Coordinates of C-alpha atoms in Angstrom, one line a residue:
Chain A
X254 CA 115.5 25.7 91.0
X255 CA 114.3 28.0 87.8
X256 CA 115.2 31.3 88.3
X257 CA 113.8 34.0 86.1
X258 CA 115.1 33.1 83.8
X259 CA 112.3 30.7 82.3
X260 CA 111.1 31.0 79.1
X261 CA 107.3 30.5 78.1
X262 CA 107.2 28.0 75.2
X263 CA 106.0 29.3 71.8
X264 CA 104.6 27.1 68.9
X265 CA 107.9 26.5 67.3
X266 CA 109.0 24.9 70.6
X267 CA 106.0 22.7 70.1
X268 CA 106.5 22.0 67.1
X269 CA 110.0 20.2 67.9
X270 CA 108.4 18.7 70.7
X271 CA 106.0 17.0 68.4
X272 CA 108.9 16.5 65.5
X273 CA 110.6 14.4 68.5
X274 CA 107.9 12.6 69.3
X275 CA 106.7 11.4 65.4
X276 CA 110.7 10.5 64.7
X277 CA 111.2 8.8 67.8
X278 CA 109.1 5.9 67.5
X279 CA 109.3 2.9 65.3
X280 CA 105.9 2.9 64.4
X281 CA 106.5 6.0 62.2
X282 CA 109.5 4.5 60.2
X283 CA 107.4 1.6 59.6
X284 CA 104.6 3.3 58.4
X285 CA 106.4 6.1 56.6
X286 CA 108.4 2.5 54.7
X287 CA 105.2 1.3 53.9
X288 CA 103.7 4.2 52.4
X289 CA 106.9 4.5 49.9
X290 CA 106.5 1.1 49.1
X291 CA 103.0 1.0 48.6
X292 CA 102.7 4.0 46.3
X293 CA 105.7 3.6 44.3
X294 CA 104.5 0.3 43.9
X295 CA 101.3 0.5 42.7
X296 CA 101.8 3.5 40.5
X297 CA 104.1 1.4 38.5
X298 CA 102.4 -1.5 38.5
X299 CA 99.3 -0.8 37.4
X300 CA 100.5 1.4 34.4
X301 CA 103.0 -1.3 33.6
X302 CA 99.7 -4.8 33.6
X303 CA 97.2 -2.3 31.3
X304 CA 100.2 -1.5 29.2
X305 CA 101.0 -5.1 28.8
X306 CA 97.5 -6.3 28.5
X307 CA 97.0 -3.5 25.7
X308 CA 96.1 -5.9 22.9
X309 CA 93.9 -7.8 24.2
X310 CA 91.5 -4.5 25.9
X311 CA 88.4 -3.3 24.4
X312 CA 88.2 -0.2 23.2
X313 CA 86.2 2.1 25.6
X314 CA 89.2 1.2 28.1
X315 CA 91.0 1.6 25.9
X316 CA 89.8 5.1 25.0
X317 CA 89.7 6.0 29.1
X318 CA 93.2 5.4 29.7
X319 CA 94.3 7.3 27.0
X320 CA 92.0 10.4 27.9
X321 CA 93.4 9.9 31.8
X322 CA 97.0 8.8 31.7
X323 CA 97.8 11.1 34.4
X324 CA 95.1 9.8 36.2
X325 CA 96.3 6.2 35.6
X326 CA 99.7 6.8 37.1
X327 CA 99.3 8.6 39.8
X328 CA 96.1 7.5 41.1
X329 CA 96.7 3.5 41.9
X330 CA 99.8 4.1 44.7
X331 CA 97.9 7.0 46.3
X332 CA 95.2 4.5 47.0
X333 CA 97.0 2.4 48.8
X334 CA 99.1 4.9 50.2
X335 CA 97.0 6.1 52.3
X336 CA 96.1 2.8 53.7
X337 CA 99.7 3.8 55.7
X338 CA 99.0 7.3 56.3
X339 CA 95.4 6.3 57.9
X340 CA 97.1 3.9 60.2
X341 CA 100.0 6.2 61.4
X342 CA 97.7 9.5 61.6
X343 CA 95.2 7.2 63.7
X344 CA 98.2 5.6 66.1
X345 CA 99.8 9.6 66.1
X346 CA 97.0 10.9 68.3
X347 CA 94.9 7.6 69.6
X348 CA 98.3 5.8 71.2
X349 CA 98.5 9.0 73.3
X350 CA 95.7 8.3 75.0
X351 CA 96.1 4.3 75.1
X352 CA 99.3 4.4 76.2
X353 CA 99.2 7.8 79.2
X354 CA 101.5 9.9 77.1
X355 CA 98.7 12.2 77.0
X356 CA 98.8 13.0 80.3
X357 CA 103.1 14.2 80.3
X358 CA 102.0 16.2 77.2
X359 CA 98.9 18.1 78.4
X360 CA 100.6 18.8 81.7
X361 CA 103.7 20.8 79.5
X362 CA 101.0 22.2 77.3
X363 CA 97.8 22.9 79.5
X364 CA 96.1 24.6 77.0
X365 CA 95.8 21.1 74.9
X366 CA 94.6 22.4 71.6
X367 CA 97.9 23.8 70.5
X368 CA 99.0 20.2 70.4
X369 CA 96.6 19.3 67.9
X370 CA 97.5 22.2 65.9
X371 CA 101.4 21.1 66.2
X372 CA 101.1 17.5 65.2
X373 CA 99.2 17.8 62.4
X374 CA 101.4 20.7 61.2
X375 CA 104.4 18.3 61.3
X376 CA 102.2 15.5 60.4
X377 CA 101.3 16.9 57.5
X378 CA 104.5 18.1 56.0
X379 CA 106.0 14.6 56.6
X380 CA 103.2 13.1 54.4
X381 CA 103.2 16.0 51.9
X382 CA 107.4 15.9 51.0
X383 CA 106.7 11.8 51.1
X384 CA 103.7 12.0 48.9
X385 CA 106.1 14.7 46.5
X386 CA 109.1 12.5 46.6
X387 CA 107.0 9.4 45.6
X388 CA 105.3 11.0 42.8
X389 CA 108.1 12.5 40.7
X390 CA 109.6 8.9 40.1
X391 CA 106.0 7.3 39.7
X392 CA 105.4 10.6 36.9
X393 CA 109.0 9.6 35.3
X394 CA 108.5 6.1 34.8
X395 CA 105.0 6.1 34.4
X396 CA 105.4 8.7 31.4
X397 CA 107.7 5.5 30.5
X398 CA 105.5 2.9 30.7
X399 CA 102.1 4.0 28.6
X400 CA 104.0 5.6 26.4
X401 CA 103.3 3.1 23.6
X402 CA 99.7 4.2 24.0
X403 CA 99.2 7.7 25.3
X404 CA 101.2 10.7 26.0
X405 CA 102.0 12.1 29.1
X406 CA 103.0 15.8 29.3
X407 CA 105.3 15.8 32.4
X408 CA 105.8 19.9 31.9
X409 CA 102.1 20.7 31.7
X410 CA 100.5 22.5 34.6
X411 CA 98.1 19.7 34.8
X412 CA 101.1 17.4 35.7
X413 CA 102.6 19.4 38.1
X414 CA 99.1 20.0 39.9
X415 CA 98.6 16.1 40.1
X416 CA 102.9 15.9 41.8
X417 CA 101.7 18.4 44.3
X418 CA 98.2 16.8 44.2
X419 CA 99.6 13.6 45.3
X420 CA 101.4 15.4 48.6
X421 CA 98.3 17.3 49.3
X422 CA 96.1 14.1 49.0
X423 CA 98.5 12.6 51.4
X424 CA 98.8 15.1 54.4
X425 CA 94.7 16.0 54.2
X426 CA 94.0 12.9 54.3
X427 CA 96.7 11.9 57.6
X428 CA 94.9 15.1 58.9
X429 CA 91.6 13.4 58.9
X430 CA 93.2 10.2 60.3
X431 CA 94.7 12.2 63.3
X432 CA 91.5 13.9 64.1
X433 CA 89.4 10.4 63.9
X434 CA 92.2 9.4 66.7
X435 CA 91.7 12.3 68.8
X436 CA 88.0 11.9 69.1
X437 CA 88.4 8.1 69.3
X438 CA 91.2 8.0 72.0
X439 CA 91.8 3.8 71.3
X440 CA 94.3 2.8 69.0
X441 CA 92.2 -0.1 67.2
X442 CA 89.0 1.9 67.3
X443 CA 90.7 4.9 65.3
X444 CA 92.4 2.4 62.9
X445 CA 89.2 0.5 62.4
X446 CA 87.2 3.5 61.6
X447 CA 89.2 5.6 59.4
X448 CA 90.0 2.6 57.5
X449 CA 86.3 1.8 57.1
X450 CA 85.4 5.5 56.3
X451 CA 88.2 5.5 53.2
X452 CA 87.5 2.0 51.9
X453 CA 84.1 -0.1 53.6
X454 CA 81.8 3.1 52.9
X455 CA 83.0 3.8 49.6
X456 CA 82.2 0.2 48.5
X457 CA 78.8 0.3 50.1
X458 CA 78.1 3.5 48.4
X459 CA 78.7 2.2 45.1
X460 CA 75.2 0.5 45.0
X461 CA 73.7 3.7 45.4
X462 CA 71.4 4.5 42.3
X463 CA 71.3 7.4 40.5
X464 CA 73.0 10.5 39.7
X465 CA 72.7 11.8 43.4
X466 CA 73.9 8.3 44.1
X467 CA 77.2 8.8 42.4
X468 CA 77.5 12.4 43.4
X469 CA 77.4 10.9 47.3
X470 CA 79.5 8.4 46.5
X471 CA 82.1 10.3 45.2
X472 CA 81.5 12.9 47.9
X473 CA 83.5 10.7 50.8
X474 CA 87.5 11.8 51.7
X475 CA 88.7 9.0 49.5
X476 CA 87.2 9.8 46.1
X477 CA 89.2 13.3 46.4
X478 CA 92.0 11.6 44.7
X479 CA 90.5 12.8 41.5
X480 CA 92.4 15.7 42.1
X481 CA 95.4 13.3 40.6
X482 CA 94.1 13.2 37.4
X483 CA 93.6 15.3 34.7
X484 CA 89.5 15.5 35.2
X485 CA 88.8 14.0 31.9
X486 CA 87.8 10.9 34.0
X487 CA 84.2 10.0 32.4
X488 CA 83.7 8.5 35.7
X489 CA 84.1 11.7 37.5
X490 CA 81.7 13.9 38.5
X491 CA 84.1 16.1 40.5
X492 CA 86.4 18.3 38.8
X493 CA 89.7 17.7 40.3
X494 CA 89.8 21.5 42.4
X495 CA 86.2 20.2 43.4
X496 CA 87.8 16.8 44.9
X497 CA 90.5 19.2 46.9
X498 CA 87.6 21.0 48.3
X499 CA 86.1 17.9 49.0
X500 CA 89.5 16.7 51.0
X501 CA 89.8 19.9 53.1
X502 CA 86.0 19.7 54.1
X503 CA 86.2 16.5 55.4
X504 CA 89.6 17.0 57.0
X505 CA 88.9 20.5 58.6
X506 CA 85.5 18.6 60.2
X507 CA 87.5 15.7 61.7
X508 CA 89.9 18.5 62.7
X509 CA 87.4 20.9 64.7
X510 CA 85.8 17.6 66.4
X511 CA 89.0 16.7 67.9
X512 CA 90.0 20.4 69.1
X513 CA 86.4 20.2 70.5
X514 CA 86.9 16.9 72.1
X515 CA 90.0 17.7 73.7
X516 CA 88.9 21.2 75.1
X517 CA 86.2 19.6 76.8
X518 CA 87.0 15.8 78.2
X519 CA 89.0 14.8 80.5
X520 CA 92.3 13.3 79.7
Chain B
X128 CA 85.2 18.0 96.1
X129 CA 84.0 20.7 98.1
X130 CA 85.9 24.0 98.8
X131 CA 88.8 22.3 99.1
X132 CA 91.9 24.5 100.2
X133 CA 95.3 24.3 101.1
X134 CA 99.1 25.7 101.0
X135 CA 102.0 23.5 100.4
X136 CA 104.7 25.3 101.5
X137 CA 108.4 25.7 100.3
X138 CA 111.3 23.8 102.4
X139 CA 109.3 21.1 103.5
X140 CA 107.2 17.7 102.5
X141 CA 103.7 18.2 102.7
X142 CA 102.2 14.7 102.6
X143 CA 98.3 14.3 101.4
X144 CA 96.0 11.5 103.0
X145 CA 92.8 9.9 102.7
X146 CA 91.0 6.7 102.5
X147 CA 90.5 5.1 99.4
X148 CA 87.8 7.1 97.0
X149 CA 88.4 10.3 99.3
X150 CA 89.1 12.4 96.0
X151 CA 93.3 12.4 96.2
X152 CA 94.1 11.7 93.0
X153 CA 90.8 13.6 91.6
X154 CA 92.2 17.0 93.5
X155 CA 95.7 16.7 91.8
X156 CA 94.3 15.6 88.6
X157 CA 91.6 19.2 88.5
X158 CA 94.5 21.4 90.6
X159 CA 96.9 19.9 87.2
X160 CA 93.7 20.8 84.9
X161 CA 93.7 16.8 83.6
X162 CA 89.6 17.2 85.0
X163 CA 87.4 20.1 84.9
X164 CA 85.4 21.3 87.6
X165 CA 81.6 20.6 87.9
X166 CA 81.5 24.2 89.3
X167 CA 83.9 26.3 90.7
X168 CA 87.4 26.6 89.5
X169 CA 90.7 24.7 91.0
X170 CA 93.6 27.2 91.3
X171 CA 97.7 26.6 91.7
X172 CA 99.7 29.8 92.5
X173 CA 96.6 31.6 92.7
X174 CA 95.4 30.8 88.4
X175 CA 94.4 28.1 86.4
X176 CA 97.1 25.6 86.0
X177 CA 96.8 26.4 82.0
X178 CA 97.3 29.9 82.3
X179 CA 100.2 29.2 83.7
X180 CA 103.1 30.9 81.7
X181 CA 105.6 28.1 81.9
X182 CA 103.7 25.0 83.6
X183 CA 106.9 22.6 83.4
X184 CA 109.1 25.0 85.3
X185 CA 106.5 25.9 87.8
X186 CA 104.7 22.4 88.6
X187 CA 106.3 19.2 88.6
X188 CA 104.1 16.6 88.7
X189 CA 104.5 12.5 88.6
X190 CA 100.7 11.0 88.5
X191 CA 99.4 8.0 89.6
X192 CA 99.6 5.8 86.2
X193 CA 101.8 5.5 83.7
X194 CA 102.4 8.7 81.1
X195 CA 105.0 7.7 78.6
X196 CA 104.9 5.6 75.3
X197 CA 106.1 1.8 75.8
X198 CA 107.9 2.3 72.6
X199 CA 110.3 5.5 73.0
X200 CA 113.2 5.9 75.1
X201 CA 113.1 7.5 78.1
X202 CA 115.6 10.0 76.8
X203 CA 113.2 10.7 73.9
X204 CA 110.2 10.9 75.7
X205 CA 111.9 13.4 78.1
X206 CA 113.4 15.4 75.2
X207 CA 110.3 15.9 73.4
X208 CA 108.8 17.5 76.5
X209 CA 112.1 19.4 77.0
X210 CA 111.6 20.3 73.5
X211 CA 108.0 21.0 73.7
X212 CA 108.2 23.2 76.8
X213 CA 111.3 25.4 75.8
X214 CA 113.6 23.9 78.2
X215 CA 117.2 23.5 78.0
X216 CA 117.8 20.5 76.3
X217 CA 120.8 19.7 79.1
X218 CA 118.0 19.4 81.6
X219 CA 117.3 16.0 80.0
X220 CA 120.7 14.4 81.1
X221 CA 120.7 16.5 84.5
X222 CA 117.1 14.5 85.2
X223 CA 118.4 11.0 83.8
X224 CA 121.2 11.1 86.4
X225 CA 119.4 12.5 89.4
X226 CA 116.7 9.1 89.0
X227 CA 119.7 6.8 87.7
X228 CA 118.2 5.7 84.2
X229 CA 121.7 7.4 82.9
X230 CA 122.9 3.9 81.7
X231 CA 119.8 2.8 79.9
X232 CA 118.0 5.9 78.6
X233 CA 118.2 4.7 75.4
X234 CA 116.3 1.7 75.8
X235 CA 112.4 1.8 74.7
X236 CA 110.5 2.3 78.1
X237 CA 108.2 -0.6 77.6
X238 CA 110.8 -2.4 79.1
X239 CA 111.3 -0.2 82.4
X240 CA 110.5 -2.2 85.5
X241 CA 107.7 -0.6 87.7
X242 CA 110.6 1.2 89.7
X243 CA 112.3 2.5 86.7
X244 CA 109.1 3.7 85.2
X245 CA 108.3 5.3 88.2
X246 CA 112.0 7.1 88.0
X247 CA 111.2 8.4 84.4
X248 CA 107.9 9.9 85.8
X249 CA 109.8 11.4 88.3
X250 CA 112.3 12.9 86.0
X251 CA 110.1 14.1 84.0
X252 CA 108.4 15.8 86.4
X253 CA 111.8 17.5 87.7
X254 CA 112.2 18.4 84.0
X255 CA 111.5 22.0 84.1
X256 CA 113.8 22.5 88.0
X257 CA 109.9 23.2 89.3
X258 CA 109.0 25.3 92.5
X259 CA 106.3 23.0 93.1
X260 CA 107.0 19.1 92.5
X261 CA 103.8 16.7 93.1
X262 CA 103.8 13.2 93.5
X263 CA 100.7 11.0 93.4
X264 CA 101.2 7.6 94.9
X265 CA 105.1 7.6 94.0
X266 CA 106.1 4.3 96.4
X267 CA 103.3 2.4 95.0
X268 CA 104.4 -1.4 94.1
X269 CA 107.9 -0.2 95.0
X270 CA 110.5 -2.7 96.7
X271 CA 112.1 -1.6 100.1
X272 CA 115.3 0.3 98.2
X273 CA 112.6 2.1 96.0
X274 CA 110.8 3.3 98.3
X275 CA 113.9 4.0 100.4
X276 CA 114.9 6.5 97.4
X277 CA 111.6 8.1 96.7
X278 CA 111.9 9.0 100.3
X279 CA 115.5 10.4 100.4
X280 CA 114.7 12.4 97.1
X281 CA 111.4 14.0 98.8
X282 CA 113.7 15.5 101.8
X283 CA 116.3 16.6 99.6
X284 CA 113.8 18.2 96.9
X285 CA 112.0 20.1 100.2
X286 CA 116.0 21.1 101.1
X287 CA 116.5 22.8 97.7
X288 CA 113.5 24.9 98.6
X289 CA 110.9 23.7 96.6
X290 CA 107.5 22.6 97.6
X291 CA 106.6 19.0 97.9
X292 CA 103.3 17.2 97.9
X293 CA 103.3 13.5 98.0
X294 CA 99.7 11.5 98.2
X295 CA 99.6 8.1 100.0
X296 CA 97.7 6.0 101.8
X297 CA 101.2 4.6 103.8
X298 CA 100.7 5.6 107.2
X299 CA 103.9 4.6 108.0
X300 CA 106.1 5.8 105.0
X301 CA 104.5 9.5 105.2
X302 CA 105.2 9.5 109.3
X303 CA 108.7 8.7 108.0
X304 CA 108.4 11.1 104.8
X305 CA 106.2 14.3 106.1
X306 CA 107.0 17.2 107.7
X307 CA 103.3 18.4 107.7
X308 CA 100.1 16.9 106.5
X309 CA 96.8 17.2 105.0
X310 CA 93.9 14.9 105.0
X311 CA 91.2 14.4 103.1
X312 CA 87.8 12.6 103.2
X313 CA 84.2 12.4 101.6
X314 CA 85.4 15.4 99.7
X315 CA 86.5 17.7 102.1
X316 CA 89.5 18.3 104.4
X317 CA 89.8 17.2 107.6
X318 CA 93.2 17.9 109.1
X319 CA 96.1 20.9 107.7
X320 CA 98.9 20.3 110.3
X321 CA 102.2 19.4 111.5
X322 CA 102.4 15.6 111.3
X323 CA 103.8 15.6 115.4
X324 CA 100.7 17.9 115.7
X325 CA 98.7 15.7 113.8
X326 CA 99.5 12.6 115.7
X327 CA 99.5 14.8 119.1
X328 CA 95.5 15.6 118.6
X329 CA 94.0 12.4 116.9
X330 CA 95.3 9.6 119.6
X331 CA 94.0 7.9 122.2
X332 CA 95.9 10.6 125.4
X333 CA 96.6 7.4 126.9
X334 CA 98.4 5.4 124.3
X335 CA 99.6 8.8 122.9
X336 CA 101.3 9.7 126.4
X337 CA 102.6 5.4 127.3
X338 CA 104.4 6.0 123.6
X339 CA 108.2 7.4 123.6
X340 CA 108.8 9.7 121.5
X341 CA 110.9 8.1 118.5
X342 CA 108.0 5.8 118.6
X343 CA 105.5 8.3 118.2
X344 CA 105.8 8.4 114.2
X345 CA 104.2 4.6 114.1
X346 CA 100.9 6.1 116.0
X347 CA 100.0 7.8 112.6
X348 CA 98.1 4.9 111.4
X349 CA 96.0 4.9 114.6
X350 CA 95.4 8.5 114.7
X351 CA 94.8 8.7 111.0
X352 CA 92.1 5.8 111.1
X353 CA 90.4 7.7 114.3
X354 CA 90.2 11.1 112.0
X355 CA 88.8 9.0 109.0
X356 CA 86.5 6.5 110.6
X357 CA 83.3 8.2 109.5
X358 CA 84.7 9.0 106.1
X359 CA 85.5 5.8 104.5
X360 CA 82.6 5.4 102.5
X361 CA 83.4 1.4 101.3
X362 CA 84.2 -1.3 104.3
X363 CA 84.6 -4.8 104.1
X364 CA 82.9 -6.7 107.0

């Protein structure tokens, strides 16, 4: 039996705990796959069709991508980058619950909310070196591709914001993901709704009239991925520091609901 | 529950009874801290479960359902707790090969039959080498040679000195299983004896007397149904 010996765990210890957990399912690998694929993907795609469909676009296109190239190559994979992050952030936390994990985990950590903290620690730096390591190629070949048409400064600070941007855009947006599958506890229900609060409710919102209209719209977790561009966007009406602030609102709220919700229910 | 209290002590296997709905798995889950209290407060070793400084290596506990991920291997699953709870990661393959998933620890647990699921609760709640080790309903859907081990393991785990509470509503496995008993019903408890004692007080002196006494351990059920007559609170007619 223990002598006295024992040691009483600290957060690092928690934090391996949860490091083991994330890497030792195949869910993650799957996910973390798809993410690459999807935003390496798209960021060169897209730059590479407008590009090629140069000659026959009319001018005020024209005139936006080469005010927001930056914009134009990063922005496309992080969009559907996130379609991944949502789904693994939402399985991270909800499959707990679906599955009775929670139950071995809150009995080795009583105090619950020191979980939460530790997953989305680790959660979040997995998402922000993947989001890093996409977006240096994506910048490199992008630069690439619209250079026929507009310049790219891959040595500006604007640049490098946007590369960290992208990571940033990433893990805040995971962060909201885990905290929507916290307070959910159901695996489809937490999938379901953060993927309807990043791309349903943005759609809807689009009808709305109006300045304030635009200014709500672009007000919801998603649109923060101005903060990829360069913020010469005409169609922003966030600055690209404002769409960060944006992020880390909505992902602190989803955050504190879920420390709430685990203090107080029942597991 | 109602001012519910009790001591499981060291050395031997305390076994806790009550009719279906009697609030057995409801006292382990608020004496684990899985439930709050409506009022009132539900203590182990005298605190909170939480502020316990090292819960793992103090309370071992396997619940009633199923608490591990269908798609990571039991070694995984144990070694993130291990991990998680600052204990020797060496613990993990002392664990595996005291419940016999040795040989297929690295397969995903979906796959565990009931008995080998049951095992990897069980090993995880040995995990931390507890004083304390709970187990809620561990024979549950068992086969004979399952329930035979869960059985064996409860004396030897009382041997090493630690303190072991096993829920069931077996009459017959916890005469075999229990040095001493507790019983449970509409909330409140009934009985906090020796399980001879136990059987001694709550037969029928005739029957109890006419019975030899290796046989005595099968009266259980009868004295156990006497105590908890007025407590069951669903019948089927």
């Amino acid at each position: 039996m223990s002598t006295s010996t024992v040691t009483a765990p600290r957060f690092a210890d928690l934090l391996r705990g949860e490091r083991t957990k994330l890497t030792s399912l195949r869910s993650t690998w799957w996910c973390l796959a798809a993410l690459t694929v999807l935003g390496l993907g798209f960021n060169a795609l897209v730059p590479a069709l407008i590009s090629g469909g140069w000659n026959t676009m009319d001018p005020a296109s024209r005139e936006r991508f080469r005010s927001d190239a930056l914009g134009l190559v990063l922005q496309p994979g992080a969009e559907w980058a996130q379609i991944a992050a949502c789904v693994l952030g939402a399985l991270l936390f909800a499959s707990e619950f679906s599955t009775g994990t929670i139950r071995s985990t809150v009995l080795a950590t009583p105090l619950r909310t020191p979980v939460l903290a530790a997953k989305a620690a680790v959660f979040a730096a997995v998402l922000f070196t993947t989001g890093v390591l996409i977006a240096i190629p994506s910048l490199l070949l992008g630069s690439e591709l619209v250079s026929a048409h507009a310049s790219l400064d891959l040595a500006s600070w604007t640049t490098q914001r946007a590369l960290l941007g992208f990571g940033v855009y990433l893990a805040l947006t995971g962060v909201l993901a885990l905290g929507v599958g916290a307070l959910v506890r159901h695996t489809a229900g937490a999938v379901a709704t953060i993927l309807a609060l990043q791309f349903v409710v943005p759609a809807a919102f689009q009808f709305l009239p109006g300045t304030v209209g635009r200014h709500l719209a672009q007000a919801l977790p998603a649109a923060a991925n101005v903060m990829l561009g360069s913020g010469r966007d005409a169609d922003s009406v966030y600055s690209p520091l404002q769409g960060l602030l944006i992020l880390v609102v909505w992902a602190g709220v989803a955050y504190a609901a879920a420390h709430l919700s685990l203090k107080k229910r029942n597991v | 529950m109602d001012d519910v209290s009790f001591q499981v002590m060291p050395g031997r296997v305390t076994g806790f009874l009550g009719p279906n709905g009697a609030g057995k798995s409801t006292t382990l889950r608020l004496l684990l801290g899985l439930e709050r209290p409506d009022s009132g407060e539900a203590l182990v070793l005298g605190r909170p479960y939480a502020e316990l400084e090292a819960p793992l290596a103090t309370v071992g506990a396997l619940l009633e359902a199923r608490s591990f991920h269908p798609g990571r291997s039991a070694r995984n699953h144990l070694l993130a707790l291990a991990r998680a709870s600052a204990l020797p990661e060496a613990r993990v393959e002392d664990v595996l090969a005291r419940v016999g998933l040795s040989e297929v620890a690295d397969r995903r647990a979906g796959g565990y039959s009931l008995g080998m699921g049951q095992r990897l609760g069980i090993a995880a709640a040995l995990l931390g080498d507890p004083r304390v080790v709970v187990l809620d309903e561990p024979v549950n859907g068992l086969d004979p040679e399952g329930i035979l081990w869960v059985r064996t393991l409860a004396k030897a785990l009382a041997a090493e000195g630690r303190a072991v509470l096993i829920s069931s509503h077996l009459m017959n496995e916890m005469a075999l299983t229990a040095d001493h008993l507790l019983v449970i019903g509409r909330g409140r408890l009934l009985a906090d004896c020796s399980t001879a004692e136990f059987i001694r007080r709550h037969t029928d002196p005739a029957t109890y007397a006419a019975t030899p006494e290796v046989a005595r351990p099968a009266l259980l059920e009868e004295a156990f149904l006497r105590l908890t007559s007025d407590s069951v609170q669903y019948t089927a007619v």
